[in-house]
């Protein structure tokens, strides 16, 4: 067993220089792996070793190798982990620097079969973080001076790991803070979105029920239409909320079957046509592919894109193009509305994201495109948006084509 606290007074000038360069690398490092690479390179100039493995305490209080570097002599990092484990554990539990050696069969002829290891605990005043193990093949064994130098290097690595832990903790705290802010904003927004239709329903229903007034048939019809539409809106909001949380939790059920996309799109367009007097989208069918998919969820994606086009590009022509090659289907839903600025193109697929300027213009929750992307991903597809602001927005969906099914004779 070896070990006392490292002191710079015991180091030679060249070693001091290397240790100083190592402290600088630790201080200036941006990422732990890069800093460890730098430390290994700087250490090599003053300390002979063939490999170095850093073990850190994992979640179950067990040591796990987190970084391994092999310098040479034909060894793979994986093979060397086996010897490092035992020594790392001994060092970790004893809190002492330790050496170990082993001579494999034929070590007299093959110097690689004679191995010397040095294990150093990674200690801080706060506690022990893990162990650092150096391996050297063919000797010489580690001298007290070299052990000392290695302890110095280990103390720098301990600082580095400690700093990384702090950075991670801060990032987690920041993520928690952002999450709680997001939840707060979400509750405020959802309350507002649910209250708006509810306010209309309650207001018009109360008005209709007033005993002191009689309403003519037209007014009654108008009020009931508002109630009906707002109840639909409420249902839509609740469905979106449920879908969105099920998608997030991975519990949204999909039922896959063979789907003819041209038929699906035609059905959607006739539904749109029957619902409003606006010009229906133009459908360009260049191919009639069959895919494996959930027809209800796929229809939901196109319904959403079309209702967005109606909301954000009112009165503008909308075109749907369906094309396919041997491997995939490509569907484009494009409008000739105001379009989307480049900085928002990716973000609009995030849950609750709405483009700030448009927020007041059209009602919505920012869940639609998030749901679309999740559904398309569940079909192993991709959805993204392209836009030339002022000229319109185009949503591109690519879906893999199903393998042609083999029809068995008599089947
Ligand atoms: P919502 O419509 O409920 O706000 P979505 O997730 O469907 O939520 O859309 C996110 C945002 O993307 C919308 O708030 C809108 O700003 C923008 N957007 C979506 N479709 C279009 C479009 N066709 N043209 C311009 N902006 C769009």
mmCIF file of N, CA, C and O and ligand atoms in Angstrom, residues 240 304-305 308-309 311-313 335 338-340 348-350 353-356 358 362-370 393 395, ligand 1:
data_model
loop_
_atom_site.group_PDB
_atom_site.id
_atom_site.type_symbol
_atom_site.label_atom_id
_atom_site.label_comp_id
_atom_site.label_asym_id
_atom_site.label_seq_id
_atom_site.Cartn_x
_atom_site.Cartn_y
_atom_site.Cartn_z
ATOM 1 N N UNK A 240 -57.726 17.236 -27.596
ATOM 2 C CA UNK A 240 -56.317 17.578 -27.840
ATOM 3 C C UNK A 240 -55.492 17.398 -26.578
ATOM 4 O O UNK A 240 -54.385 16.853 -26.609
ATOM 5 N N UNK A 304 -55.948 18.533 -39.046
ATOM 6 C CA UNK A 304 -55.253 19.590 -38.308
ATOM 7 C C UNK A 304 -54.543 20.557 -39.241
ATOM 8 O O UNK A 304 -54.623 21.778 -39.066
ATOM 9 N N UNK A 305 -53.855 20.016 -40.245
ATOM 10 C CA UNK A 305 -53.133 20.885 -41.178
ATOM 11 C C UNK A 305 -54.119 21.751 -41.954
ATOM 12 O O UNK A 305 -53.872 22.940 -42.181
ATOM 13 N N UNK A 308 -55.532 24.426 -39.679
ATOM 14 C CA UNK A 308 -54.526 25.478 -39.492
ATOM 15 C C UNK A 308 -54.495 26.395 -40.716
ATOM 16 O O UNK A 308 -54.423 27.612 -40.574
ATOM 17 N N UNK A 309 -54.539 25.787 -41.915
ATOM 18 C CA UNK A 309 -54.505 26.611 -43.131
ATOM 19 C C UNK A 309 -55.711 27.550 -43.119
ATOM 20 O O UNK A 309 -55.588 28.738 -43.430
ATOM 21 N N UNK A 311 -57.259 28.654 -40.517
ATOM 22 C CA UNK A 311 -57.120 29.650 -39.441
ATOM 23 C C UNK A 311 -56.071 30.702 -39.771
ATOM 24 O O UNK A 311 -56.272 31.890 -39.573
ATOM 25 N N UNK A 312 -54.899 30.233 -40.245
ATOM 26 C CA UNK A 312 -53.765 31.158 -40.388
ATOM 27 C C UNK A 312 -53.596 31.684 -41.808
ATOM 28 O O UNK A 312 -52.803 32.596 -42.034
ATOM 29 N N UNK A 313 -54.306 31.071 -42.772
ATOM 30 C CA UNK A 313 -54.227 31.558 -44.148
ATOM 31 C C UNK A 313 -55.652 31.643 -44.688
ATOM 32 O O UNK A 313 -55.986 30.997 -45.686
ATOM 33 N N UNK A 335 -50.343 26.120 -48.319
ATOM 34 C CA UNK A 335 -51.296 27.219 -48.475
ATOM 35 C C UNK A 335 -50.558 28.431 -49.029
ATOM 36 O O UNK A 335 -49.333 28.435 -49.109
ATOM 37 N N UNK A 338 -49.855 33.873 -45.099
ATOM 38 C CA UNK A 338 -48.725 34.723 -44.692
ATOM 39 C C UNK A 338 -47.417 33.958 -44.487
ATOM 40 O O UNK A 338 -46.352 34.563 -44.444
ATOM 41 N N UNK A 339 -47.512 32.632 -44.345
ATOM 42 C CA UNK A 339 -46.298 31.840 -44.146
ATOM 43 C C UNK A 339 -45.777 31.924 -42.715
ATOM 44 O O UNK A 339 -46.423 32.502 -41.835
ATOM 45 N N UNK A 340 -44.604 31.350 -42.512
ATOM 46 C CA UNK A 340 -44.030 31.245 -41.160
ATOM 47 C C UNK A 340 -42.566 31.693 -41.235
ATOM 48 O O UNK A 340 -41.824 31.230 -42.101
ATOM 49 N N UNK A 348 -42.698 25.300 -34.081
ATOM 50 C CA UNK A 348 -44.161 25.135 -34.100
ATOM 51 C C UNK A 348 -44.593 23.693 -33.816
ATOM 52 O O UNK A 348 -45.740 23.445 -33.505
ATOM 53 N N UNK A 349 -43.630 22.741 -33.896
ATOM 54 C CA UNK A 349 -43.980 21.352 -33.596
ATOM 55 C C UNK A 349 -43.827 21.030 -32.109
ATOM 56 O O UNK A 349 -44.092 19.922 -31.679
ATOM 57 N N UNK A 350 -43.340 22.000 -31.345
ATOM 58 C CA UNK A 350 -43.205 21.767 -29.910
ATOM 59 C C UNK A 350 -44.562 21.936 -29.242
ATOM 60 O O UNK A 350 -45.375 22.736 -29.700
ATOM 61 N N UNK A 353 -46.371 25.470 -28.432
ATOM 62 C CA UNK A 353 -45.722 26.611 -29.093
ATOM 63 C C UNK A 353 -46.682 27.274 -30.079
ATOM 64 O O UNK A 353 -47.266 26.623 -30.939
ATOM 65 N N UNK A 354 -46.847 28.594 -29.929
ATOM 66 C CA UNK A 354 -47.642 29.372 -30.873
ATOM 67 C C UNK A 354 -46.793 30.569 -31.286
ATOM 68 O O UNK A 354 -46.052 31.110 -30.477
ATOM 69 N N UNK A 355 -46.906 30.976 -32.529
ATOM 70 C CA UNK A 355 -46.105 32.120 -32.968
ATOM 71 C C UNK A 355 -46.696 33.371 -32.318
ATOM 72 O O UNK A 355 -47.892 33.637 -32.470
ATOM 73 N N UNK A 356 -45.875 34.110 -31.565
ATOM 74 C CA UNK A 356 -46.415 35.193 -30.745
ATOM 75 C C UNK A 356 -47.333 36.176 -31.489
ATOM 76 O O UNK A 356 -48.430 36.429 -31.027
ATOM 77 N N UNK A 358 -49.249 35.881 -33.939
ATOM 78 C CA UNK A 358 -50.530 35.367 -34.408
ATOM 79 C C UNK A 358 -51.447 34.977 -33.262
ATOM 80 O O UNK A 358 -52.598 34.651 -33.476
ATOM 81 N N UNK A 362 -55.906 34.135 -34.071
ATOM 82 C CA UNK A 362 -56.703 32.915 -34.174
ATOM 83 C C UNK A 362 -56.599 32.141 -32.877
ATOM 84 O O UNK A 362 -55.569 32.164 -32.216
ATOM 85 N N UNK A 363 -57.671 31.449 -32.547
ATOM 86 C CA UNK A 363 -57.640 30.712 -31.282
ATOM 87 C C UNK A 363 -56.897 29.397 -31.455
ATOM 88 O O UNK A 363 -56.916 28.790 -32.522
ATOM 89 N N UNK A 364 -56.256 28.976 -30.421
ATOM 90 C CA UNK A 364 -55.532 27.706 -30.499
ATOM 91 C C UNK A 364 -54.738 27.485 -29.225
ATOM 92 O O UNK A 364 -54.670 28.366 -28.371
ATOM 93 N N UNK A 365 -54.142 26.295 -29.113
ATOM 94 C CA UNK A 365 -53.402 25.968 -27.894
ATOM 95 C C UNK A 365 -51.961 25.594 -28.179
ATOM 96 O O UNK A 365 -51.190 25.346 -27.251
ATOM 97 N N UNK A 366 -51.598 25.498 -29.446
ATOM 98 C CA UNK A 366 -50.232 25.088 -29.777
ATOM 99 C C UNK A 366 -50.032 23.583 -29.604
ATOM 100 O O UNK A 366 -48.902 23.121 -29.511
ATOM 101 N N UNK A 367 -51.133 22.826 -29.557
ATOM 102 C CA UNK A 367 -50.967 21.378 -29.393
ATOM 103 C C UNK A 367 -51.086 20.636 -30.723
ATOM 104 O O UNK A 367 -50.628 19.513 -30.867
ATOM 105 N N UNK A 368 -51.749 21.289 -31.714
ATOM 106 C CA UNK A 368 -52.077 20.603 -32.968
ATOM 107 C C UNK A 368 -50.875 20.000 -33.671
ATOM 108 O O UNK A 368 -50.852 18.801 -33.965
ATOM 109 N N UNK A 369 -49.869 20.810 -33.947
ATOM 110 C CA UNK A 369 -48.723 20.304 -34.713
ATOM 111 C C UNK A 369 -47.869 19.346 -33.888
ATOM 112 O O UNK A 369 -47.248 18.438 -34.433
ATOM 113 N N UNK A 370 -47.857 19.536 -32.569
ATOM 114 C CA UNK A 370 -47.147 18.590 -31.696
ATOM 115 C C UNK A 370 -47.789 17.201 -31.857
ATOM 116 O O UNK A 370 -47.106 16.196 -32.054
ATOM 117 N N UNK A 393 -47.182 28.625 -46.488
ATOM 118 C CA UNK A 393 -46.489 27.590 -45.713
ATOM 119 C C UNK A 393 -46.772 26.240 -46.356
ATOM 120 O O UNK A 393 -47.857 26.019 -46.893
ATOM 121 N N UNK A 395 -46.426 22.051 -45.503
ATOM 122 C CA UNK A 395 -46.111 20.991 -44.536
ATOM 123 C C UNK A 395 -45.834 19.710 -45.319
ATOM 124 O O UNK A 395 -46.675 19.288 -46.127
HETATM 125 P P1 LIG B 1 -52.548 26.126 -32.654
HETATM 126 O O1 LIG B 1 -53.164 26.254 -34.007
HETATM 127 O O2 LIG B 1 -53.477 25.548 -31.639
HETATM 128 O O3 LIG B 1 -51.914 27.394 -32.190
HETATM 129 P P2 LIG B 1 -50.590 24.308 -33.809
HETATM 130 O O4 LIG B 1 -49.643 23.430 -33.078
HETATM 131 O O5 LIG B 1 -51.526 23.656 -34.759
HETATM 132 O O6 LIG B 1 -51.370 25.095 -32.681
HETATM 133 O O7 LIG B 1 -49.764 25.407 -34.580
HETATM 134 C C1 LIG B 1 -48.692 26.067 -33.938
HETATM 135 C C2 LIG B 1 -48.467 27.440 -34.524
HETATM 136 O O8 LIG B 1 -47.964 27.332 -35.861
HETATM 137 C C3 LIG B 1 -49.750 28.252 -34.658
HETATM 138 O O9 LIG B 1 -50.024 28.931 -33.458
HETATM 139 C C4 LIG B 1 -49.403 29.196 -35.794
HETATM 140 O O10 LIG B 1 -48.724 30.300 -35.256
HETATM 141 C C5 LIG B 1 -48.416 28.407 -36.646
HETATM 142 N N1 LIG B 1 -49.028 27.839 -37.881
HETATM 143 C C6 LIG B 1 -49.533 26.601 -38.034
HETATM 144 N N2 LIG B 1 -49.972 26.413 -39.291
HETATM 145 C C7 LIG B 1 -49.735 27.556 -39.961
HETATM 146 C C8 LIG B 1 -49.965 28.006 -41.321
HETATM 147 N N3 LIG B 1 -50.540 27.201 -42.226
HETATM 148 N N4 LIG B 1 -49.583 29.267 -41.643
HETATM 149 C C9 LIG B 1 -48.990 30.070 -40.729
HETATM 150 N N5 LIG B 1 -48.742 29.710 -39.441
HETATM 151 C C10 LIG B 1 -49.117 28.479 -39.056
#
